[in-house]
Tab-separated table of C-alpha atoms in Angstrom:
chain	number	residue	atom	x	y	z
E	27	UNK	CA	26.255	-6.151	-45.601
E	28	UNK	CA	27.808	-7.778	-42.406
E	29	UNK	CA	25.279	-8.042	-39.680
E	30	UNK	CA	27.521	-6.096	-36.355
E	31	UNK	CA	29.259	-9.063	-34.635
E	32	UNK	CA	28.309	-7.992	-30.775
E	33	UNK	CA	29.044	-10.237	-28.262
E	34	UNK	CA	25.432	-11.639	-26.626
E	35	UNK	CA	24.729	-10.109	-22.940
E	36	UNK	CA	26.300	-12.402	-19.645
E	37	UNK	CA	23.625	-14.369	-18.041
E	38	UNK	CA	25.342	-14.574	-14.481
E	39	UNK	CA	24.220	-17.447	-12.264
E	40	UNK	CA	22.853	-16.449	-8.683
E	41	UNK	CA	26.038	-18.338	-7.629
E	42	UNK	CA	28.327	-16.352	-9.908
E	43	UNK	CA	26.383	-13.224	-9.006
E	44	UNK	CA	26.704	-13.689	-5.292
E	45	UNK	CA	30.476	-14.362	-5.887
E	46	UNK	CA	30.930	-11.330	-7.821
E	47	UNK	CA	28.807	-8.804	-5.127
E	48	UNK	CA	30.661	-10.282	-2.330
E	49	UNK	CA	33.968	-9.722	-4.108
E	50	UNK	CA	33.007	-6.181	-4.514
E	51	UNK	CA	31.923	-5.702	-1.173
E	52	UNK	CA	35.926	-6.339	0.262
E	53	UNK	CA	36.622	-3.939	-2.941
E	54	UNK	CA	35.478	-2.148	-5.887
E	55	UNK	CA	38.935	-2.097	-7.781
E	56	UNK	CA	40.076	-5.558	-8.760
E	57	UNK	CA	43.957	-5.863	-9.824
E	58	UNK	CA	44.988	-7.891	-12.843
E	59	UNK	CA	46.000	-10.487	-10.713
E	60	UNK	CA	42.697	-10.538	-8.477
E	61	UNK	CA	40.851	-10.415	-11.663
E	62	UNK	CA	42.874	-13.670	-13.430
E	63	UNK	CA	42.177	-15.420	-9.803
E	64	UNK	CA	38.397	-15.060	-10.132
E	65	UNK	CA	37.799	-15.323	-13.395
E	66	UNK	CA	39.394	-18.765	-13.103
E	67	UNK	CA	37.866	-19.567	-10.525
E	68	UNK	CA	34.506	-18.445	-11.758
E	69	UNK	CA	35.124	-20.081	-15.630
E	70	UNK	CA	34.447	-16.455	-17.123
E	71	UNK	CA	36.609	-14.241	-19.371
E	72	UNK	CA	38.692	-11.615	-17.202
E	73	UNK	CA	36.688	-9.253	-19.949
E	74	UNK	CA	33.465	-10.775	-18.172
E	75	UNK	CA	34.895	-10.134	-14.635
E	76	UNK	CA	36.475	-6.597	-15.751
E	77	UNK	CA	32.854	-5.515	-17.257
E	78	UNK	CA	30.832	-6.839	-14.153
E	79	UNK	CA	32.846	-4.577	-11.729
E	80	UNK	CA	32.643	-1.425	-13.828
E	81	UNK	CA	29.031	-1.873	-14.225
E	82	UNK	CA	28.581	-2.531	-10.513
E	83	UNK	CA	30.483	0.727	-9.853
E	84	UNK	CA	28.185	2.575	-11.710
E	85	UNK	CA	25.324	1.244	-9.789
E	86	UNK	CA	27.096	1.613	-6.894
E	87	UNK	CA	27.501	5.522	-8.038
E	88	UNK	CA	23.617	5.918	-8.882
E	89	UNK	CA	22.297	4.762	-6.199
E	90	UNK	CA	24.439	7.740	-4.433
């Protein structure tokens, strides 16, 4: 039987970090186009970038 093919967990970078959290601090929605601008300039998957800031607001909403 096929072993499940799940993608391996993002090890973000301080520097990526740090780029992501202050991102989120000017907002916690990110547009398409905000979200193909970063992950660009980042060198991550918009899935990567997408992920990040839903996680984050669910921190975000815990720590409420």
């Amino acid at each position: 039987e096929e072993p499940s093919r799940r993608r391996l967990r993002t090890a973000f970078s301080a520097e990526q970090i740090s780029t992501l959290e202050s991102s989120f601090q000017r907002q916690q929605y990110l547009g398409a186009a905000e979200r193909r601008q970063l992950a660009g300039r980042m060198r991550l998957s918009e899935v990567q970038i997408k992920t990040w800031f839903q996680n984050r607001r669910m921190k975000l909403k815990r720590q409420l």
